[in-house]
Coordinates of C-alpha atoms and ligand atoms in Angstrom, one line a residue:
M1 CA 0.0 221.6 -62.7
K2 CA -3.2 223.6 -64.0
N3 CA -6.0 220.8 -64.2
V4 CA -7.2 220.7 -68.3
D5 CA -10.6 219.9 -69.1
T6 CA -10.6 217.2 -71.7
R7 CA -13.9 215.8 -71.3
I8 CA -16.6 216.7 -74.3
R9 CA -19.9 216.5 -73.1
I10 CA -22.2 215.2 -75.7
F11 CA -25.8 217.0 -75.7
D12 CA -28.4 215.1 -78.0
T13 CA -31.1 216.9 -79.6
T14 CA -32.2 213.6 -81.9
L15 CA -35.7 214.4 -80.1
R16 CA -35.7 218.0 -80.8
D17 CA -33.7 219.3 -83.8
G18 CA -33.6 216.0 -85.3
E19 CA -37.6 215.8 -84.9
Q20 CA -37.7 218.9 -86.8
S21 CA -36.3 216.9 -90.1
P22 CA -39.3 217.3 -92.8
G23 CA -41.5 214.3 -92.1
A24 CA -39.3 212.9 -88.9
S25 CA -42.4 213.8 -86.3
M26 CA -42.5 211.0 -83.2
N27 CA -45.2 210.1 -81.1
V28 CA -44.3 209.8 -77.1
E29 CA -44.2 206.2 -77.3
E30 CA -41.0 206.6 -79.9
K31 CA -39.4 209.4 -78.4
L32 CA -39.5 207.2 -74.7
I33 CA -37.8 204.1 -77.1
V34 CA -35.1 206.6 -78.8
A35 CA -34.6 208.2 -75.1
R36 CA -33.9 204.9 -73.2
Q37 CA -31.1 203.9 -76.2
L38 CA -29.6 207.8 -75.6
A39 CA -29.1 206.6 -72.1
K40 CA -27.8 203.1 -72.7
L41 CA -25.4 205.5 -75.3
G42 CA -24.2 207.4 -72.2
V43 CA -25.2 211.0 -73.6
D44 CA -24.9 213.7 -71.2
V45 CA -27.7 215.4 -72.0
I46 CA -31.0 215.0 -73.8
E47 CA -33.0 217.8 -75.3
A48 CA -36.2 215.7 -74.9
G49 CA -38.4 218.6 -76.8
F50 CA -39.8 221.7 -76.8
A51 CA -42.4 221.6 -73.9
F52 CA -44.3 225.1 -75.2
S53 CA -44.8 224.4 -78.4
S54 CA -47.7 221.3 -78.3
P55 CA -49.3 219.4 -75.9
G56 CA -47.6 216.3 -77.3
D57 CA -44.0 217.9 -76.5
F58 CA -44.9 219.1 -73.4
E59 CA -45.7 215.2 -72.8
A60 CA -42.4 213.9 -74.1
V61 CA -40.5 216.1 -72.1
R62 CA -42.3 215.2 -68.9
R63 CA -42.5 211.5 -69.2
I64 CA -38.9 211.2 -70.6
A65 CA -37.5 213.7 -67.9
H66 CA -39.4 211.2 -65.1
E67 CA -38.8 207.5 -66.9
V68 CA -35.3 207.7 -68.5
E69 CA -32.5 207.5 -65.9
G70 CA -28.9 208.7 -66.7
P71 CA -28.5 211.7 -68.7
V72 CA -29.3 215.5 -68.0
M73 CA -33.0 215.9 -69.1
C74 CA -33.6 219.2 -71.1
S75 CA -36.5 221.3 -72.6
L76 CA -35.7 224.1 -74.8
A77 CA -38.0 227.6 -74.3
R78 CA -37.6 230.6 -76.1
C79 CA -36.9 234.1 -73.8
K80 CA -40.7 234.8 -72.7
H81 CA -42.2 233.6 -69.5
E82 CA -44.4 231.3 -71.0
D83 CA -42.0 228.8 -72.4
I84 CA -39.8 229.2 -69.6
D85 CA -42.9 227.9 -67.1
A86 CA -43.8 225.3 -69.6
A87 CA -40.5 224.0 -69.6
W88 CA -40.2 223.5 -65.8
G89 CA -44.0 222.4 -65.5
A90 CA -42.5 219.4 -67.8
L91 CA -39.3 218.7 -65.9
K92 CA -40.1 219.7 -62.0
G93 CA -39.8 216.6 -60.2
S94 CA -37.1 214.6 -62.3
S95 CA -33.8 214.1 -61.1
K96 CA -31.3 216.1 -63.3
P97 CA -33.5 219.2 -64.9
R98 CA -32.2 222.1 -67.4
I99 CA -34.1 224.7 -68.9
H100 CA -32.2 225.9 -72.4
T101 CA -33.4 229.0 -73.3
F102 CA -32.3 231.0 -76.7
I103 CA -32.9 234.7 -78.3
S104 CA -31.7 235.7 -81.8
T105 CA -28.5 237.8 -81.3
S106 CA -27.7 238.7 -85.3
D107 CA -28.8 241.9 -86.5
I108 CA -30.2 240.0 -89.4
H109 CA -32.4 238.2 -87.2
L110 CA -32.9 241.2 -84.6
L111 CA -33.8 243.5 -87.4
H112 CA -35.7 241.5 -90.1
Q113 CA -37.4 238.7 -88.3
F114 CA -37.9 240.1 -84.6
K115 CA -37.7 243.9 -84.9
L116 CA -36.2 243.9 -81.6
S117 CA -33.3 246.3 -80.4
R118 CA -30.1 244.4 -79.4
E119 CA -30.9 246.2 -75.9
E120 CA -34.2 244.7 -75.7
A121 CA -33.1 241.5 -77.0
L122 CA -30.3 241.2 -73.9
R123 CA -32.9 242.4 -71.3
R124 CA -35.0 240.0 -72.4
A125 CA -32.5 237.0 -72.3
V126 CA -31.1 238.2 -68.7
E127 CA -34.6 238.3 -67.5
M128 CA -35.5 234.9 -68.9
V129 CA -32.3 233.2 -67.4
E130 CA -33.3 234.8 -64.2
R131 CA -36.6 233.5 -64.0
A132 CA -35.4 229.8 -65.1
R133 CA -32.9 230.3 -62.3
G134 CA -35.9 230.8 -60.0
Y135 CA -36.6 227.4 -60.5
L136 CA -33.5 225.3 -61.4
D137 CA -29.7 225.7 -61.0
D138 CA -29.2 224.3 -64.4
V139 CA -29.6 227.0 -67.1
E140 CA -28.0 227.1 -70.7
F141 CA -28.2 229.6 -72.8
S142 CA -28.4 230.0 -76.6
A143 CA -27.2 232.9 -78.8
M144 CA -29.1 231.8 -82.1
D145 CA -27.5 232.8 -85.2
A146 CA -24.1 233.6 -83.2
S147 CA -22.1 232.7 -86.0
R148 CA -23.3 235.6 -87.7
T149 CA -23.5 238.0 -84.8
E150 CA -21.4 240.8 -84.2
P151 CA -18.7 239.6 -81.4
E152 CA -18.8 242.6 -79.5
Y153 CA -22.3 242.3 -78.7
L154 CA -21.8 238.5 -78.7
Y155 CA -19.3 239.0 -75.6
E156 CA -21.7 241.3 -74.0
M157 CA -24.8 239.1 -74.3
I158 CA -22.3 235.9 -72.8
E159 CA -21.5 237.7 -69.7
A160 CA -24.9 239.2 -69.2
V161 CA -26.6 236.1 -69.2
I162 CA -23.7 234.2 -67.3
N163 CA -24.1 236.9 -64.5
A164 CA -27.7 236.1 -64.4
G165 CA -26.9 232.4 -64.0
A166 CA -26.2 230.6 -67.0
S167 CA -23.8 227.5 -66.8
T168 CA -23.6 226.6 -70.4
I169 CA -23.5 228.7 -73.1
N170 CA -24.7 227.5 -76.7
I171 CA -23.0 229.1 -79.9
P172 CA -25.0 228.2 -82.6
D173 CA -24.0 228.1 -86.3
T174 CA -28.0 228.2 -87.1
V175 CA -28.0 228.5 -90.8
G176 CA -24.8 226.3 -91.1
Y177 CA -22.9 229.3 -92.5
A178 CA -19.3 228.9 -90.6
L179 CA -16.1 227.9 -91.7
P180 CA -14.0 225.3 -89.6
E181 CA -11.3 228.1 -89.4
T182 CA -13.7 231.0 -88.5
F183 CA -16.1 228.7 -86.2
G184 CA -13.1 228.1 -83.9
A185 CA -11.6 231.6 -84.1
L186 CA -15.2 232.8 -82.4
I187 CA -14.9 230.5 -79.9
K188 CA -11.6 231.2 -79.1
G189 CA -12.6 235.2 -79.1
I190 CA -15.0 234.1 -76.5
K191 CA -12.8 232.7 -74.5
E192 CA -10.5 235.7 -74.5
N193 CA -12.9 238.6 -74.6
V194 CA -15.7 237.4 -72.2
H195 CA -14.2 238.1 -68.8
N196 CA -16.7 235.8 -66.5
I197 CA -16.5 232.5 -69.0
G198 CA -14.3 230.3 -66.7
K199 CA -17.9 229.9 -64.9
A200 CA -19.8 228.6 -68.0
I201 CA -19.1 225.4 -70.2
I202 CA -19.0 226.3 -73.9
S203 CA -21.4 224.6 -76.1
V204 CA -21.7 224.3 -80.1
H205 CA -24.7 223.8 -81.9
C206 CA -23.8 223.6 -86.0
H207 CA -25.9 222.8 -88.9
N208 CA -24.6 221.3 -91.6
D209 CA -26.1 223.4 -94.8
L210 CA -22.4 223.6 -96.3
G211 CA -21.7 219.9 -95.1
L212 CA -19.4 221.3 -92.5
A213 CA -21.3 220.7 -89.3
V214 CA -19.1 217.9 -87.6
A215 CA -15.6 220.2 -88.8
N216 CA -17.0 223.1 -87.5
S217 CA -18.1 221.4 -83.8
L218 CA -14.6 219.9 -83.9
S219 CA -12.5 223.3 -84.8
A220 CA -14.5 224.8 -81.8
A221 CA -13.5 221.8 -79.4
I222 CA -10.2 222.3 -80.6
N223 CA -10.6 226.0 -79.6
G224 CA -11.7 225.3 -76.1
A225 CA -15.8 224.2 -76.5
R226 CA -16.8 221.4 -74.3
Q227 CA -20.0 220.3 -75.3
I228 CA -21.5 219.6 -78.7
E229 CA -24.9 219.6 -79.6
C230 CA -25.4 216.5 -82.2
T231 CA -28.2 214.0 -83.2
I232 CA -28.4 210.5 -83.9
N233 CA -27.6 210.0 -88.2
G234 CA -27.1 214.2 -87.9
I235 CA -31.0 214.5 -88.3
G236 CA -32.3 217.8 -88.0
E237 CA -33.7 220.9 -89.7
R238 CA -32.9 221.3 -93.3
A239 CA -29.3 219.7 -93.9
G240 CA -29.3 218.4 -90.0
N241 CA -27.1 218.7 -87.5
C242 CA -23.8 217.5 -86.5
S243 CA -23.8 213.6 -86.7
L244 CA -23.2 212.3 -82.6
E245 CA -21.6 209.0 -84.4
E246 CA -19.0 211.1 -86.4
I247 CA -18.0 213.3 -83.7
V248 CA -17.7 210.9 -81.0
M249 CA -15.4 208.7 -83.5
I250 CA -13.2 211.4 -84.3
F251 CA -12.3 212.1 -80.4
K252 CA -12.3 208.3 -80.0
T253 CA -10.0 207.4 -83.2
R254 CA -7.7 210.9 -82.8
K255 CA -7.3 210.4 -79.0
D256 CA -3.6 210.6 -80.0
L257 CA -3.9 214.0 -81.6
L258 CA -6.6 215.3 -79.8
G259 CA -6.5 214.3 -76.5
L260 CA -10.1 214.7 -76.0
D261 CA -12.4 212.0 -74.4
T262 CA -16.6 211.6 -74.6
G263 CA -18.7 209.5 -72.0
I264 CA -20.1 207.7 -74.8
T265 CA -20.6 203.6 -75.3
T266 CA -19.7 203.4 -79.0
E267 CA -20.7 199.8 -79.0
Q268 CA -24.4 201.5 -78.7
L269 CA -24.0 203.6 -81.8
Y270 CA -24.8 201.2 -84.3
P271 CA -27.9 200.1 -82.5
A272 CA -28.8 203.7 -81.8
S273 CA -28.4 204.5 -85.7
R274 CA -30.6 201.7 -86.8
L275 CA -33.1 202.4 -84.3
V276 CA -33.8 206.3 -85.0
S277 CA -33.7 205.7 -89.0
S278 CA -36.1 203.1 -88.6
I279 CA -38.6 205.0 -86.1
T280 CA -38.3 208.0 -88.5
G281 CA -38.7 206.6 -91.6
I282 CA -35.3 208.8 -92.7
M283 CA -32.7 206.5 -94.4
V284 CA -29.2 206.3 -93.6
Q285 CA -27.2 207.0 -96.7
P286 CA -25.0 204.2 -97.4
N287 CA -21.6 206.0 -97.8
K288 CA -22.5 207.9 -94.5
A289 CA -19.3 207.6 -92.3
I290 CA -19.2 205.2 -89.1
V291 CA -23.1 203.9 -89.9
G292 CA -23.7 203.7 -93.4
D293 CA -24.2 200.4 -95.2
N294 CA -21.0 200.6 -97.1
A295 CA -18.8 202.2 -93.9
F296 CA -17.2 199.0 -93.4
A297 CA -17.3 196.9 -97.2
H298 CA -14.2 197.0 -98.7
E299 CA -14.8 196.6 -102.5
S300 CA -11.3 196.8 -104.2
G301 CA -8.9 193.8 -104.4
I302 CA -6.1 195.4 -103.1
H303 CA -7.9 196.5 -100.3
Q304 CA -9.4 193.2 -99.5
D305 CA -6.0 191.3 -100.1
G306 CA -4.6 194.2 -97.6
L307 CA -7.0 193.5 -95.0
L308 CA -6.7 189.8 -94.9
K309 CA -3.1 190.3 -94.3
D310 CA -3.6 192.4 -91.4
K311 CA -6.6 194.6 -90.6
S312 CA -4.7 198.0 -89.9
T313 CA -3.9 198.3 -93.7
Y314 CA -7.2 199.5 -94.5
E315 CA -9.1 200.0 -91.3
I316 CA -9.3 203.1 -89.0
I317 CA -12.2 201.6 -87.0
R318 CA -13.0 198.1 -86.0
P319 CA -16.7 197.7 -86.7
E320 CA -16.9 196.1 -83.1
S321 CA -16.5 199.5 -81.7
I322 CA -19.7 200.6 -82.9
G323 CA -21.5 197.9 -82.5
L324 CA -21.5 196.3 -85.6
S325 CA -19.8 192.9 -85.1
R326 CA -23.3 190.3 -84.7
S327 CA -24.2 188.5 -87.4
T328 CA -27.0 189.6 -89.0
L329 CA -29.0 186.2 -89.0
V330 CA -30.6 186.4 -86.0
L331 CA -33.7 184.1 -85.4
G332 CA -36.0 181.7 -86.8
K333 CA -39.0 179.5 -86.4
H334 CA -37.7 177.3 -83.5
S335 CA -36.7 180.6 -81.7
G336 CA -38.5 181.0 -78.2
R337 CA -39.7 184.0 -76.3
H338 CA -36.6 184.6 -74.4
A339 CA -34.5 184.8 -77.2
F340 CA -36.7 187.1 -79.2
K341 CA -36.9 189.6 -76.1
A342 CA -33.0 189.8 -76.0
R343 CA -32.8 190.4 -79.8
L344 CA -35.3 193.2 -79.1
A345 CA -33.3 194.6 -76.3
D346 CA -29.9 194.8 -78.2
L347 CA -31.7 196.4 -80.9
G348 CA -32.7 199.0 -78.4
Y349 CA -36.3 198.2 -77.8
D350 CA -37.0 197.3 -74.4
I351 CA -40.4 195.5 -74.6
A352 CA -42.8 193.9 -72.1
G353 CA -46.1 192.7 -71.4
E354 CA -48.9 192.8 -74.1
N355 CA -46.6 194.4 -76.3
L356 CA -44.1 191.7 -76.3
D357 CA -47.2 189.0 -76.8
K358 CA -48.3 190.9 -79.9
A359 CA -44.6 191.4 -81.3
F360 CA -44.1 188.1 -80.5
E361 CA -47.2 186.3 -82.3
R362 CA -46.3 188.5 -85.3
F363 CA -42.5 187.1 -85.4
K364 CA -43.8 183.3 -85.0
A365 CA -46.4 183.7 -88.0
L366 CA -43.3 185.6 -90.2
A367 CA -41.1 182.9 -89.2
D368 CA -43.3 180.3 -90.7
K369 CA -43.4 182.2 -93.7
K370 CA -39.6 182.9 -93.6
K371 CA -37.0 180.6 -93.3
E372 CA -34.7 183.4 -91.7
V373 CA -35.8 186.5 -89.7
F374 CA -33.4 189.4 -89.5
D375 CA -33.0 192.3 -87.4
E376 CA -34.5 194.2 -90.3
D377 CA -38.0 192.1 -89.9
I378 CA -37.7 192.6 -86.5
E379 CA -37.7 196.4 -86.8
A380 CA -40.6 196.2 -88.8
I381 CA -42.3 194.4 -86.6
V382 CA -41.9 196.3 -83.8
Q383 CA -42.9 199.7 -86.0
D384 CA -46.3 197.7 -87.1
E385 CA -47.3 196.3 -83.4
V386 CA -45.9 198.3 -80.9
L387 CA -44.8 201.9 -81.7
R388 CA -47.9 202.7 -83.5
L389 CA -50.0 201.3 -80.3
D390 CA -49.3 204.4 -78.8
L391 CA -50.7 206.6 -81.9
P392 CA -54.7 207.4 -82.1
E393 CA -55.9 205.2 -84.5
R394 CA -58.7 207.3 -86.1
Y395 CA -58.5 205.2 -89.0
K396 CA -58.1 200.9 -89.0
L397 CA -57.6 198.5 -92.2
L398 CA -59.8 195.7 -91.7
R399 CA -59.5 194.0 -95.2
L400 CA -58.2 194.3 -98.7
Y401 CA -58.3 192.7 -101.7
V402 CA -57.1 193.8 -105.0
Q403 CA -56.9 192.3 -108.6
G404 CA -54.4 193.1 -111.3
G405 CA -52.2 192.0 -113.7
T406 CA -51.5 191.9 -117.2
D407 CA -55.0 191.9 -118.4
A408 CA -57.5 193.3 -115.8
Q409 CA -58.3 196.2 -114.9
P410 CA -56.6 197.1 -111.6
N411 CA -59.2 197.4 -108.6
A412 CA -59.7 197.1 -105.3
E413 CA -62.2 196.1 -102.6
V414 CA -61.1 197.6 -98.8
T415 CA -62.7 197.5 -95.4
V416 CA -61.2 200.4 -93.1
E417 CA -62.7 201.1 -89.7
V418 CA -63.5 205.0 -89.3
D419 CA -63.9 206.4 -85.8
G420 CA -65.0 202.5 -84.6
K421 CA -67.4 202.3 -87.8
A422 CA -66.5 199.8 -90.8
I423 CA -66.5 201.1 -94.3
T424 CA -66.3 199.1 -97.3
A425 CA -65.5 200.2 -100.9
K426 CA -64.7 199.4 -104.1
G427 CA -62.1 201.8 -106.5
A428 CA -60.0 201.1 -109.6
G429 CA -56.7 202.9 -110.1
D430 CA -53.4 202.4 -112.8
G431 CA -52.0 199.5 -110.9
P432 CA -53.1 197.7 -107.7
V433 CA -51.8 200.0 -105.3
D434 CA -53.2 203.3 -106.8
A435 CA -56.4 201.1 -106.9
A436 CA -56.1 200.4 -102.9
Y437 CA -55.1 204.2 -102.5
N438 CA -57.7 205.7 -104.4
T439 CA -60.4 203.3 -102.5
I440 CA -58.8 204.5 -99.0
A441 CA -58.9 207.8 -100.1
G442 CA -62.8 207.6 -100.8
I443 CA -63.2 205.9 -97.4
V444 CA -61.8 208.2 -95.3
K445 CA -62.0 211.6 -97.7
T446 CA -58.7 212.6 -97.1
R447 CA -57.5 215.9 -98.6
S448 CA -53.8 214.7 -98.2
R449 CA -51.3 214.9 -101.4
L450 CA -48.9 211.8 -101.5
L451 CA -45.7 213.3 -101.6
K452 CA -43.5 210.1 -102.0
Y453 CA -44.0 206.6 -102.1
S454 CA -41.2 204.0 -101.8
V455 CA -41.1 200.1 -101.1
N456 CA -38.0 198.2 -100.2
A457 CA -37.3 194.6 -99.8
I458 CA -36.4 194.5 -96.0
T459 CA -33.8 191.2 -96.7
G460 CA -32.9 189.3 -99.6
G461 CA -35.0 186.8 -101.5
T462 CA -38.8 186.8 -102.9
D463 CA -40.2 185.5 -99.4
A464 CA -38.9 188.7 -98.2
Q465 CA -41.2 191.0 -95.9
G466 CA -41.9 194.3 -98.1
E467 CA -41.4 197.5 -96.3
V468 CA -43.2 200.6 -97.5
S469 CA -42.8 204.1 -96.4
V470 CA -44.9 207.1 -97.8
R471 CA -45.1 210.8 -97.4
L472 CA -48.2 213.0 -97.0
E473 CA -49.1 216.6 -97.1
E474 CA -51.8 218.6 -96.0
D475 CA -51.9 222.1 -95.4
G476 CA -48.2 222.1 -94.6
N477 CA -48.0 219.2 -92.3
I478 CA -45.7 216.4 -93.6
V479 CA -45.7 213.3 -92.4
L480 CA -44.5 209.9 -92.9
G481 CA -46.2 206.6 -92.6
Q482 CA -44.5 203.1 -92.7
G483 CA -46.2 199.3 -92.8
S484 CA -44.5 196.3 -93.8
H485 CA -45.9 192.7 -94.9
T486 CA -44.7 189.7 -96.9
D487 CA -47.4 191.2 -99.5
I488 CA -46.2 194.4 -100.4
I489 CA -50.6 195.4 -101.6
V490 CA -51.0 195.2 -98.1
A491 CA -47.9 196.8 -96.9
S492 CA -48.8 199.6 -98.9
A493 CA -52.0 200.1 -97.7
K494 CA -50.7 199.8 -93.7
A495 CA -48.0 202.5 -94.6
Y496 CA -51.0 204.8 -96.3
I497 CA -53.1 204.1 -93.4
N498 CA -50.2 204.6 -90.6
A499 CA -49.5 208.1 -92.6
L500 CA -53.3 209.3 -92.6
N501 CA -53.3 208.5 -88.7
R502 CA -50.0 210.4 -87.7
L503 CA -51.9 213.3 -89.9
E504 CA -54.7 213.4 -87.6
Y505 CA -52.3 213.3 -84.4
K506 CA -50.5 216.3 -86.2
K507 CA -53.3 218.6 -86.7
K508 CA -54.0 218.0 -83.2
D509 CA -50.8 218.6 -81.8
K510 CA -50.1 221.3 -84.4
K511 CA -46.4 222.9 -82.8
E512 CA -46.5 226.5 -82.3
M513 CA -44.4 228.6 -84.6
L514 CA -41.0 229.9 -83.5
V515 CA -41.6 233.6 -82.6
L516 CA -40.1 235.8 -80.4
Ligands
KIV1 O1 -30.0 226.3 -84.8 C1 -30.2 226.8 -83.6 O2 -29.8 228.2 -83.5 C2 -30.7 226.1 -82.6 C3 -31.0 226.7 -81.4 C4 -32.8 226.6 -81.0 C5 -30.3 226.1 -80.5 O3 -31.8 225.4 -82.9
ZN2 ZN1 -30.5 223.8 -84.7

């Protein structure tokens, strides 16, 4: 009997396409933490970045590929020799390297954007796959905008790059234009018309512009794709990518019908979702499938009644199967360092040494102020005390004093360290946060614009920590800053300073434009 391949490879691109979400840029330390969680989750491939695009990306790919064990480690590369060489430069010496090279194949892209003939695109693709094969065995090729490419040309391209040595062929729905039926038919067409397709795995990479990324990926799998490219929480360029947790739970929950498996440890899905949301500052919508706050909350009386009688009445997924069983109350003022470290590890943060000391010290101070310390508090502490350690801090908040209220004109006095020198200034504003921000902006002389300011109580109660997120823009660079504190004005100032430091980092590590 013919051996049927029922294993879907999960290719995670949270650190590459996911990082292309506006404001989601992560520093190297943050990427390493996410990569370790992805390895725990059991993804087959981690796309760690686009090595040629910036020194920061190169370093992230290099460190992840060398320091994280388990999955295949991959760098994106355009069909350009400098990209292929940079990808190899970052990956060489690691245990399971892959180069993922891509070129557009649709006439819309070739004619209007790249001014490239079909023949020239095919020649470059073959040449660059061969160049990558000169370095390593595992080469993936993507036909960008495949879903809007004339099928006959797509078949020709795929056949040629497989002959050149590509062993994974990725079919992106780059602009999220496909429908499940047409996308499934495209995959079927490739299987039927590309003579050497048996030598490669078909992969898909679907964007979510019409909200169909998961449905299109599923349809592709039903029609023979065996690798799915996806991201945690579905983050990514524009409306994002196929959501990893959704596609994985579809295969698990409907194994009866689909007969397909992944190698994912689903109990790590919820911690992974929390980790990525906390690091990127991109909130998960409450009604999001699988990992949203309401995904397992039953409101109606009829549903609650059914659940009390038998869980199967209204629950198709057990919350524990995605790692949601634990109690939300974790630690308090009597908890020791060991318990704190264990809780951090459960949340996906493997932190030791000096970083652990700092985080534990801050935890103790918080536990003294608050009776109960929740997971969200711990995540905020890690954000504040550990993750930003890797961010070069040009600016540091040293002191903040604000005055406000019903009768006083809000004003602030702030001391900020700028390049090692403490500068103090006074300023006023419409409210205490505005006063603090105006004063800080004056000290650091920023040209940035505040696009968004939001404050959240991390947990319930008036003693809760406030978590502030701000989005800043300068010359097209968008960054997100976060800060937390039991005093929301201090949290606001910390978030602003964090964003200003990220802006400095981003300006230095400017990514190359994707131009073929
Ligand atoms: O959406 C896309 O086409 C991509 C490719 C680079 C795979 O991200
Ligand atoms: Zn993409």
